[in-house]
Short mmCIF file of N, CA and C in Angstrom, two decimals:
data_model
loop_
_atom_site.label_atom_id
_atom_site.label_comp_id
_atom_site.label_asym_id
_atom_site.label_seq_id
_atom_site.Cartn_x
_atom_site.Cartn_y
_atom_site.Cartn_z
N MET P 1 5.44 12.48 -12.22
CA MET P 1 5.93 13.16 -11.05
C MET P 1 4.89 13.03 -9.92
N ILE P 2 5.41 12.87 -8.73
CA ILE P 2 4.61 12.71 -7.59
C ILE P 2 3.81 14.01 -7.25
N SER P 3 2.59 13.89 -6.92
CA SER P 3 1.82 15.08 -6.60
C SER P 3 2.24 15.76 -5.36
N PRO P 4 2.18 17.09 -5.31
CA PRO P 4 2.52 17.90 -4.13
C PRO P 4 1.72 17.46 -2.93
N GLU P 5 0.46 17.01 -3.13
CA GLU P 5 -0.43 16.66 -2.06
C GLU P 5 0.19 15.38 -1.33
N VAL P 6 0.67 14.45 -2.17
CA VAL P 6 1.20 13.29 -1.54
C VAL P 6 2.44 13.52 -0.74
N VAL P 7 3.34 14.39 -1.28
CA VAL P 7 4.49 14.84 -0.63
C VAL P 7 4.19 15.51 0.70
N SER P 8 3.10 16.34 0.68
CA SER P 8 2.71 17.08 1.86
C SER P 8 2.17 16.19 2.94
N VAL P 9 1.42 15.09 2.58
CA VAL P 9 0.92 14.27 3.51
C VAL P 9 2.06 13.30 4.12
N VAL P 10 2.99 12.90 3.29
CA VAL P 10 4.14 12.18 3.76
C VAL P 10 4.90 12.95 4.71
N GLU P 11 5.16 14.23 4.45
CA GLU P 11 5.92 15.15 5.40
C GLU P 11 5.17 15.27 6.73
N ALA P 12 3.87 15.57 6.66
CA ALA P 12 3.00 15.69 7.82
C ALA P 12 3.13 14.41 8.72
N ILE P 13 3.02 13.19 8.08
CA ILE P 13 3.14 11.92 8.82
C ILE P 13 4.49 11.87 9.51
N ARG P 14 5.51 12.09 8.76
CA ARG P 14 6.83 12.03 9.36
C ARG P 14 7.09 12.85 10.56
N ALA P 15 6.53 14.12 10.47
CA ALA P 15 6.55 14.98 11.58
C ALA P 15 5.80 14.60 12.78
N ALA P 16 4.63 13.96 12.46
CA ALA P 16 3.76 13.54 13.54
C ALA P 16 4.13 12.20 14.27
N LEU P 17 4.75 11.35 13.58
CA LEU P 17 5.06 9.99 14.02
C LEU P 17 5.85 10.03 15.44
N PRO P 18 6.81 10.87 15.64
CA PRO P 18 7.56 10.88 16.92
C PRO P 18 6.70 11.51 18.03
N SER P 19 5.60 12.07 17.79
CA SER P 19 4.91 12.78 18.85
C SER P 19 4.20 11.82 19.82
N GLU P 20 3.91 10.51 19.36
CA GLU P 20 3.21 9.58 20.19
C GLU P 20 4.11 8.30 20.08
N ARG P 21 4.45 7.69 21.10
CA ARG P 21 5.32 6.53 21.11
C ARG P 21 4.73 5.33 20.30
N GLU P 22 3.40 5.16 20.53
CA GLU P 22 2.66 4.04 19.78
C GLU P 22 2.70 4.24 18.26
N TRP P 23 2.61 5.53 17.82
CA TRP P 23 2.60 5.83 16.47
C TRP P 23 3.84 5.41 15.78
N SER P 24 5.05 5.82 16.43
CA SER P 24 6.34 5.49 15.80
C SER P 24 6.75 4.00 15.97
N MET P 25 6.11 3.29 16.90
CA MET P 25 6.56 1.87 17.19
C MET P 25 5.83 0.97 16.09
N MET P 26 4.67 1.43 15.65
CA MET P 26 3.90 0.46 14.79
C MET P 26 3.80 0.91 13.31
N ASN P 27 4.33 2.12 13.05
CA ASN P 27 4.25 2.71 11.73
C ASN P 27 5.59 3.37 11.31
N SER P 28 5.73 3.50 10.01
CA SER P 28 6.95 4.10 9.51
C SER P 28 6.74 4.82 8.21
N MET P 29 7.41 5.80 7.90
CA MET P 29 7.38 6.58 6.67
C MET P 29 8.80 6.99 6.34
N PRO P 30 9.64 5.98 5.76
CA PRO P 30 11.06 6.23 5.58
C PRO P 30 11.32 7.37 4.61
N ALA P 31 12.63 7.76 4.59
CA ALA P 31 13.05 8.76 3.59
C ALA P 31 12.97 8.25 2.23
N PRO P 32 12.87 9.18 1.24
CA PRO P 32 12.80 8.71 -0.14
C PRO P 32 13.96 7.81 -0.56
N SER P 33 13.60 6.89 -1.62
CA SER P 33 14.61 5.99 -2.17
C SER P 33 15.53 6.70 -3.11
N ARG P 34 16.78 6.32 -3.02
CA ARG P 34 17.86 6.76 -4.03
C ARG P 34 18.17 5.59 -5.02
N ALA P 35 17.52 4.46 -4.79
CA ALA P 35 17.86 3.26 -5.54
C ALA P 35 16.75 2.86 -6.52
N THR P 36 15.92 3.73 -7.03
CA THR P 36 14.84 3.30 -7.85
C THR P 36 15.35 2.81 -9.27
N SER P 37 16.46 3.27 -9.69
CA SER P 37 17.00 2.76 -10.99
C SER P 37 17.34 1.28 -10.92
N ALA P 38 17.49 0.73 -9.78
CA ALA P 38 17.89 -0.69 -9.64
C ALA P 38 16.63 -1.57 -9.64
N ILE P 39 15.37 -0.99 -9.62
CA ILE P 39 14.22 -1.73 -9.65
C ILE P 39 13.71 -2.02 -11.07
N ALA P 40 13.77 -3.21 -11.50
CA ALA P 40 13.44 -3.59 -12.85
C ALA P 40 11.98 -3.62 -13.05
N ASP P 41 11.50 -3.07 -14.14
CA ASP P 41 10.09 -3.28 -14.58
C ASP P 41 9.03 -2.79 -13.59
N ALA P 42 9.23 -1.91 -12.77
CA ALA P 42 8.21 -1.40 -11.82
C ALA P 42 7.29 -0.40 -12.47
N PRO P 43 6.06 -0.29 -12.14
CA PRO P 43 5.20 0.69 -12.64
C PRO P 43 5.71 2.09 -12.29
N ALA P 44 5.43 3.05 -13.21
CA ALA P 44 5.88 4.46 -12.95
C ALA P 44 5.30 4.96 -11.66
N SER P 45 4.03 4.71 -11.34
CA SER P 45 3.45 5.30 -10.19
C SER P 45 4.09 4.82 -8.87
N TYR P 46 4.56 3.60 -8.79
CA TYR P 46 5.32 3.07 -7.72
C TYR P 46 6.60 3.79 -7.48
N LEU P 47 7.35 3.93 -8.70
CA LEU P 47 8.69 4.57 -8.64
C LEU P 47 8.46 6.07 -8.17
N GLU P 48 7.41 6.67 -8.61
CA GLU P 48 7.13 8.09 -8.26
C GLU P 48 6.93 8.16 -6.72
N LEU P 49 6.11 7.20 -6.16
CA LEU P 49 5.87 7.28 -4.70
C LEU P 49 7.15 7.08 -3.92
N LEU P 50 8.08 6.24 -4.41
CA LEU P 50 9.38 6.08 -3.88
C LEU P 50 10.24 7.36 -3.70
N GLU P 51 9.77 8.32 -4.60
CA GLU P 51 10.50 9.62 -4.57
C GLU P 51 10.03 10.43 -3.21
N ALA P 52 8.95 10.01 -2.60
CA ALA P 52 8.54 10.62 -1.37
C ALA P 52 8.78 9.74 -0.16
N THR P 53 8.66 8.49 -0.26
CA THR P 53 8.94 7.58 0.77
C THR P 53 9.38 6.21 0.19
N ASP P 54 10.44 5.65 0.80
CA ASP P 54 10.90 4.29 0.44
C ASP P 54 10.12 3.23 1.15
N GLY P 55 8.85 3.05 0.64
CA GLY P 55 8.01 2.15 1.37
C GLY P 55 7.33 2.77 2.61
N PHE P 56 6.41 2.00 3.23
CA PHE P 56 5.84 2.49 4.49
C PHE P 56 5.17 1.35 5.19
N ILE P 57 4.95 1.63 6.52
CA ILE P 57 4.01 0.79 7.24
C ILE P 57 3.08 1.69 7.87
N CYS P 58 1.79 1.50 7.49
CA CYS P 58 0.66 2.39 7.98
C CYS P 58 -0.36 1.48 8.51
N GLY P 59 -0.20 1.15 9.74
CA GLY P 59 -1.12 0.15 10.36
C GLY P 59 -0.90 -1.09 9.67
N PRO P 60 -1.98 -1.77 9.20
CA PRO P 60 -1.77 -3.10 8.45
C PRO P 60 -1.43 -2.92 7.05
N VAL P 61 -1.32 -1.68 6.51
CA VAL P 61 -0.95 -1.47 5.06
C VAL P 61 0.55 -1.25 4.94
N VAL P 62 1.13 -2.12 4.13
CA VAL P 62 2.59 -2.04 3.92
C VAL P 62 2.81 -1.80 2.42
N LEU P 63 3.69 -0.79 2.13
CA LEU P 63 4.15 -0.58 0.76
C LEU P 63 5.67 -1.12 0.78
N PHE P 64 5.97 -2.07 -0.10
CA PHE P 64 7.30 -2.56 -0.09
C PHE P 64 8.34 -1.55 -0.48
N ASP P 65 9.46 -1.53 0.28
CA ASP P 65 10.51 -0.63 -0.04
C ASP P 65 11.32 -1.04 -1.35
N SER P 66 12.20 -0.24 -1.74
CA SER P 66 12.98 -0.42 -2.96
C SER P 66 13.86 -1.69 -2.85
N LYS P 67 14.31 -2.07 -1.75
CA LYS P 67 15.20 -3.23 -1.53
C LYS P 67 14.36 -4.53 -1.56
N THR P 68 13.06 -4.50 -1.22
CA THR P 68 12.24 -5.60 -1.03
C THR P 68 11.31 -5.98 -2.26
N VAL P 69 10.84 -4.94 -2.94
CA VAL P 69 9.78 -5.13 -3.83
C VAL P 69 10.07 -6.17 -4.93
N THR P 70 11.22 -6.21 -5.45
CA THR P 70 11.54 -7.16 -6.54
C THR P 70 11.40 -8.66 -6.04
N SER P 71 11.81 -8.92 -4.88
CA SER P 71 11.78 -10.32 -4.33
C SER P 71 10.31 -10.65 -3.99
N MET P 72 9.34 -9.63 -3.92
CA MET P 72 8.01 -9.93 -3.59
C MET P 72 7.04 -10.19 -4.72
N GLN P 73 7.74 -10.25 -5.94
CA GLN P 73 6.89 -10.40 -7.12
C GLN P 73 6.35 -11.88 -7.30
N PHE P 74 6.71 -12.74 -6.41
CA PHE P 74 6.19 -14.09 -6.39
C PHE P 74 4.70 -14.03 -6.18
N TYR P 75 4.16 -12.95 -5.49
CA TYR P 75 2.73 -12.88 -5.30
C TYR P 75 2.03 -12.80 -6.55
N ALA P 76 2.67 -12.20 -7.63
CA ALA P 76 2.01 -12.04 -8.97
C ALA P 76 2.10 -13.22 -9.79
N GLU P 77 2.67 -14.32 -9.40
CA GLU P 77 2.87 -15.56 -10.15
C GLU P 77 1.50 -16.36 -10.11
N ALA P 78 1.23 -17.06 -11.15
CA ALA P 78 0.07 -17.91 -11.16
C ALA P 78 0.21 -19.00 -10.12
N ILE P 79 -0.95 -19.26 -9.45
CA ILE P 79 -1.03 -20.23 -8.39
C ILE P 79 -2.04 -21.33 -8.87
N GLU P 80 -1.67 -22.57 -8.94
CA GLU P 80 -2.56 -23.57 -9.27
C GLU P 80 -3.75 -23.71 -8.34
N GLY P 81 -4.96 -23.74 -8.86
CA GLY P 81 -6.12 -23.75 -7.94
C GLY P 81 -6.72 -22.34 -7.57
N SER P 82 -6.01 -21.28 -7.91
CA SER P 82 -6.45 -20.01 -7.54
C SER P 82 -7.64 -19.57 -8.47
N ALA P 83 -8.60 -18.98 -7.88
CA ALA P 83 -9.73 -18.39 -8.60
C ALA P 83 -9.39 -17.23 -9.43
N ILE P 84 -8.38 -16.47 -9.03
CA ILE P 84 -7.96 -15.29 -9.71
C ILE P 84 -6.66 -15.55 -10.45
N PRO P 85 -6.69 -15.53 -11.75
CA PRO P 85 -5.46 -15.78 -12.51
C PRO P 85 -4.48 -14.51 -12.53
N LEU P 86 -3.47 -14.60 -11.77
CA LEU P 86 -2.48 -13.55 -11.76
C LEU P 86 -1.31 -13.88 -12.64
N ASN P 87 -0.51 -12.94 -13.04
CA ASN P 87 0.74 -13.14 -13.74
C ASN P 87 1.48 -11.87 -13.73
N GLN P 88 2.81 -11.96 -13.73
CA GLN P 88 3.69 -10.86 -13.72
C GLN P 88 3.70 -9.86 -14.88
N GLU P 89 3.11 -10.35 -15.95
CA GLU P 89 3.04 -9.45 -17.15
C GLU P 89 1.93 -8.42 -16.87
N ASP P 90 0.94 -8.70 -16.21
CA ASP P 90 -0.28 -7.85 -15.97
C ASP P 90 -0.25 -7.16 -14.60
N TRP P 91 0.35 -7.81 -13.59
CA TRP P 91 0.26 -7.29 -12.24
C TRP P 91 1.61 -7.07 -11.58
N TYR P 92 1.70 -6.02 -10.74
CA TYR P 92 2.90 -5.80 -9.94
C TYR P 92 2.48 -5.61 -8.49
N CYS P 93 3.07 -6.53 -7.70
CA CYS P 93 2.73 -6.50 -6.26
C CYS P 93 3.60 -5.48 -5.55
N VAL P 94 2.86 -4.42 -4.89
CA VAL P 94 3.55 -3.36 -4.33
C VAL P 94 3.55 -3.38 -2.78
N GLY P 95 2.64 -4.31 -2.21
CA GLY P 95 2.67 -4.32 -0.81
C GLY P 95 1.65 -5.38 -0.26
N VAL P 96 1.37 -5.37 0.96
CA VAL P 96 0.38 -6.17 1.69
C VAL P 96 -0.53 -5.41 2.58
N ILE P 97 -1.74 -5.87 2.70
CA ILE P 97 -2.66 -5.31 3.70
C ILE P 97 -3.02 -6.47 4.56
N SER P 98 -2.62 -6.45 5.77
CA SER P 98 -2.91 -7.60 6.69
C SER P 98 -2.38 -8.82 6.04
N ASP P 99 -1.27 -8.93 5.50
CA ASP P 99 -0.65 -10.10 4.92
C ASP P 99 -1.25 -10.58 3.65
N GLU P 100 -2.16 -9.71 3.02
CA GLU P 100 -2.82 -10.02 1.76
C GLU P 100 -2.15 -9.06 0.74
N PRO P 101 -1.69 -9.63 -0.39
CA PRO P 101 -0.95 -8.68 -1.33
C PRO P 101 -1.88 -7.77 -2.03
N TRP P 102 -1.39 -6.55 -2.41
CA TRP P 102 -2.11 -5.62 -3.29
C TRP P 102 -1.27 -5.26 -4.36
N PHE P 103 -1.88 -4.95 -5.45
CA PHE P 103 -1.25 -4.88 -6.78
C PHE P 103 -1.54 -3.58 -7.51
N ILE P 104 -0.62 -3.26 -8.45
CA ILE P 104 -0.81 -2.25 -9.55
C ILE P 104 -1.06 -3.02 -10.79
N LYS P 105 -2.12 -2.69 -11.47
CA LYS P 105 -2.40 -3.34 -12.80
C LYS P 105 -1.59 -2.51 -13.86
N ARG P 106 -0.69 -3.31 -14.45
CA ARG P 106 0.29 -2.67 -15.32
C ARG P 106 -0.43 -1.86 -16.50
N SER P 107 -1.43 -2.32 -17.07
CA SER P 107 -2.03 -1.60 -18.19
C SER P 107 -2.56 -0.17 -17.95
N ASP P 108 -3.07 0.05 -16.67
CA ASP P 108 -3.62 1.30 -16.41
C ASP P 108 -3.17 1.93 -15.09
N GLU P 109 -2.34 1.16 -14.32
CA GLU P 109 -1.80 1.54 -13.11
C GLU P 109 -2.79 1.86 -11.96
N SER P 110 -3.95 1.12 -12.12
CA SER P 110 -5.00 1.13 -11.05
C SER P 110 -4.52 0.21 -9.90
N VAL P 111 -5.08 0.39 -8.78
CA VAL P 111 -4.72 -0.39 -7.59
C VAL P 111 -5.82 -1.45 -7.24
N TRP P 112 -5.35 -2.65 -7.08
CA TRP P 112 -6.29 -3.72 -6.88
C TRP P 112 -6.00 -4.46 -5.59
N VAL P 113 -7.01 -4.90 -4.86
CA VAL P 113 -6.77 -5.63 -3.57
C VAL P 113 -7.73 -6.89 -3.54
N PHE P 114 -7.37 -7.77 -2.59
CA PHE P 114 -8.19 -8.93 -2.26
C PHE P 114 -8.95 -8.43 -0.95
N PRO P 115 -10.23 -8.06 -1.09
CA PRO P 115 -10.93 -7.70 0.14
C PRO P 115 -11.07 -8.94 1.06
N ASP P 116 -11.23 -8.57 2.35
CA ASP P 116 -11.43 -9.69 3.38
C ASP P 116 -12.65 -10.40 3.02
N ALA P 117 -12.47 -11.70 2.70
CA ALA P 117 -13.57 -12.56 2.35
C ALA P 117 -13.58 -13.76 3.30
N GLY P 118 -12.75 -13.77 4.27
CA GLY P 118 -12.72 -14.81 5.21
C GLY P 118 -11.87 -16.08 4.76
N VAL P 119 -11.09 -15.85 3.68
CA VAL P 119 -10.36 -16.88 3.11
C VAL P 119 -8.94 -16.36 2.77
N THR P 120 -7.97 -17.20 2.71
CA THR P 120 -6.62 -16.83 2.29
C THR P 120 -6.71 -16.16 0.87
N TRP P 121 -5.92 -15.10 0.65
CA TRP P 121 -6.13 -14.35 -0.60
C TRP P 121 -6.05 -15.14 -1.83
N TRP P 122 -5.17 -16.12 -2.02
CA TRP P 122 -5.12 -16.81 -3.26
C TRP P 122 -6.30 -17.88 -3.54
N MET P 123 -7.09 -18.05 -2.39
CA MET P 123 -8.23 -18.90 -2.56
C MET P 123 -9.51 -18.10 -2.73
N SER P 124 -9.36 -16.74 -2.60
CA SER P 124 -10.53 -15.83 -2.81
C SER P 124 -11.01 -15.79 -4.19
N ASP P 125 -12.27 -15.55 -4.43
CA ASP P 125 -12.79 -15.25 -5.75
C ASP P 125 -13.15 -13.72 -5.84
N ARG P 126 -12.64 -12.98 -4.94
CA ARG P 126 -12.95 -11.58 -4.88
C ARG P 126 -11.59 -10.82 -5.06
N PHE P 127 -11.44 -10.06 -6.13
CA PHE P 127 -10.29 -9.25 -6.42
C PHE P 127 -10.83 -7.98 -7.03
N GLU P 128 -10.65 -6.92 -6.40
CA GLU P 128 -11.32 -5.65 -6.72
C GLU P 128 -10.44 -4.44 -6.93
N GLN P 129 -10.86 -3.65 -7.85
CA GLN P 129 -10.14 -2.36 -8.02
C GLN P 129 -10.44 -1.45 -6.80
N ALA P 130 -9.35 -1.01 -6.13
CA ALA P 130 -9.59 -0.18 -5.03
C ALA P 130 -9.44 1.32 -5.32
N ASP P 131 -8.70 1.71 -6.36
CA ASP P 131 -8.64 3.00 -6.80
C ASP P 131 -8.05 3.12 -8.20
N THR P 132 -8.19 4.19 -8.85
CA THR P 132 -7.75 4.33 -10.20
C THR P 132 -6.29 4.68 -10.26
N SER P 133 -5.63 5.13 -9.19
CA SER P 133 -4.25 5.39 -9.13
C SER P 133 -3.64 5.14 -7.77
N LEU P 134 -2.34 4.95 -7.73
CA LEU P 134 -1.65 4.73 -6.48
C LEU P 134 -1.74 6.04 -5.65
N ALA P 135 -1.50 7.18 -6.25
CA ALA P 135 -1.60 8.45 -5.49
C ALA P 135 -2.98 8.56 -4.76
N ASN P 136 -4.09 8.36 -5.48
CA ASN P 136 -5.42 8.42 -4.89
C ASN P 136 -5.51 7.38 -3.81
N PHE P 137 -5.04 6.22 -4.04
CA PHE P 137 -5.23 5.15 -3.10
C PHE P 137 -4.40 5.51 -1.75
N PHE P 138 -3.21 6.09 -1.92
CA PHE P 138 -2.53 6.51 -0.76
C PHE P 138 -3.21 7.66 0.00
N LEU P 139 -3.76 8.61 -0.70
CA LEU P 139 -4.35 9.79 -0.07
C LEU P 139 -5.75 9.42 0.60
N HIS P 140 -6.52 8.49 -0.15
CA HIS P 140 -7.85 8.26 0.42
C HIS P 140 -8.04 7.01 1.18
N ALA P 141 -7.34 5.91 0.89
CA ALA P 141 -7.46 4.71 1.50
C ALA P 141 -6.41 4.44 2.58
N VAL P 142 -5.21 4.77 2.27
CA VAL P 142 -4.18 4.54 3.29
C VAL P 142 -4.10 5.71 4.29
N CYS P 143 -4.23 6.85 3.80
CA CYS P 143 -4.13 8.07 4.66
C CYS P 143 -5.39 8.97 4.69
N GLY P 144 -6.61 8.35 4.51
CA GLY P 144 -7.75 9.06 4.47
C GLY P 144 -8.97 8.34 4.95
N PRO P 145 -10.13 8.87 4.53
CA PRO P 145 -11.46 8.40 5.12
C PRO P 145 -11.80 6.96 4.79
N SER P 146 -11.18 6.39 3.80
CA SER P 146 -11.41 5.00 3.42
C SER P 146 -10.58 3.94 4.16
N TYR P 147 -9.66 4.45 5.00
CA TYR P 147 -8.77 3.54 5.74
C TYR P 147 -9.48 2.42 6.49
N LEU P 148 -10.49 2.80 7.26
CA LEU P 148 -11.17 1.66 8.08
C LEU P 148 -11.87 0.64 7.10
N THR P 149 -12.47 1.11 6.10
CA THR P 149 -13.14 0.21 5.14
C THR P 149 -12.10 -0.73 4.45
N LEU P 150 -10.98 -0.14 4.09
CA LEU P 150 -9.91 -0.93 3.39
C LEU P 150 -9.33 -2.02 4.34
N THR P 151 -9.05 -1.63 5.56
CA THR P 151 -8.38 -2.57 6.46
C THR P 151 -9.21 -3.33 7.49
N GLY P 152 -10.41 -2.87 7.71
CA GLY P 152 -11.23 -3.46 8.75
C GLY P 152 -10.74 -3.19 10.21
N ALA P 153 -9.84 -2.20 10.24
CA ALA P 153 -9.36 -1.81 11.57
C ALA P 153 -10.39 -1.05 12.34
N SER P 154 -10.20 -0.86 13.59
CA SER P 154 -11.15 -0.15 14.50
C SER P 154 -10.61 1.27 14.66
N ARG P 155 -11.49 2.09 15.31
CA ARG P 155 -11.05 3.43 15.53
C ARG P 155 -10.06 3.59 16.65
N GLY P 156 -9.74 2.50 17.31
CA GLY P 156 -8.72 2.45 18.35
C GLY P 156 -7.36 2.17 17.71
N ASP P 157 -7.29 1.82 16.46
CA ASP P 157 -6.12 1.53 15.72
C ASP P 157 -5.24 2.73 15.68
N GLN P 158 -3.88 2.53 16.01
CA GLN P 158 -2.93 3.66 16.14
C GLN P 158 -2.84 4.47 14.84
N TRP P 159 -2.89 3.81 13.67
CA TRP P 159 -2.78 4.56 12.49
C TRP P 159 -4.01 5.52 12.29
N TRP P 160 -5.20 4.96 12.59
CA TRP P 160 -6.47 5.76 12.60
C TRP P 160 -6.30 6.97 13.51
N GLN P 161 -5.73 6.71 14.68
CA GLN P 161 -5.57 7.80 15.66
C GLN P 161 -4.66 8.84 15.02
N LEU P 162 -3.60 8.45 14.36
CA LEU P 162 -2.66 9.34 13.74
C LEU P 162 -3.40 10.20 12.65
N LEU P 163 -4.11 9.49 11.83
CA LEU P 163 -4.83 10.15 10.70
C LEU P 163 -5.84 11.15 11.25
N ARG P 164 -6.52 10.76 12.32
CA ARG P 164 -7.47 11.71 13.00
C ARG P 164 -6.77 12.96 13.52
N HIS P 165 -5.57 12.70 14.10
CA HIS P 165 -4.72 13.83 14.64
C HIS P 165 -4.34 14.83 13.55
N LEU P 166 -4.05 14.30 12.35
CA LEU P 166 -3.68 15.06 11.23
C LEU P 166 -4.89 15.72 10.44
N GLY P 167 -6.10 15.40 10.87
CA GLY P 167 -7.32 15.86 10.15
C GLY P 167 -7.56 15.25 8.76
N ARG P 168 -7.08 14.00 8.66
CA ARG P 168 -7.19 13.31 7.39
C ARG P 168 -8.48 12.54 7.21
N LEU P 169 -9.28 12.36 8.36
CA LEU P 169 -10.54 11.59 8.35
C LEU P 169 -11.70 12.52 8.25
#
């Protein structure tokens, strides 16, 4: 079950987005998904988050919506020459951060990212656990004080401005 804190943050974001034109142009927090049963083999934490929002765009952080996520699982396929061995049995790609995929590890539902290392994600030798759960990742990295560290964005970033307005930083 999705935490009440996640639902509260999603609702606060939805209420705030229309108050500044730039916030609503570059970001989105759609209504909950009604189509989660059609998503095969997705981690429970991802399906739970879809109960609050059907994907999102939060600055450079994107959570794939229920219609898109299945087609994006190519990110979890093995790539010849990649330093990080991915596979769909162990990893589920739930979104991108500045065009770099981020994943849920199926065995424990922790969140993993390719931190900016100056190379294309599949050529990187850095793949790190960003948080122990998707809910914590959403609250602290996407909508909280770790946002700038996660994304490398500046304080002028519109999502950062929204988070500051909501008192999330």
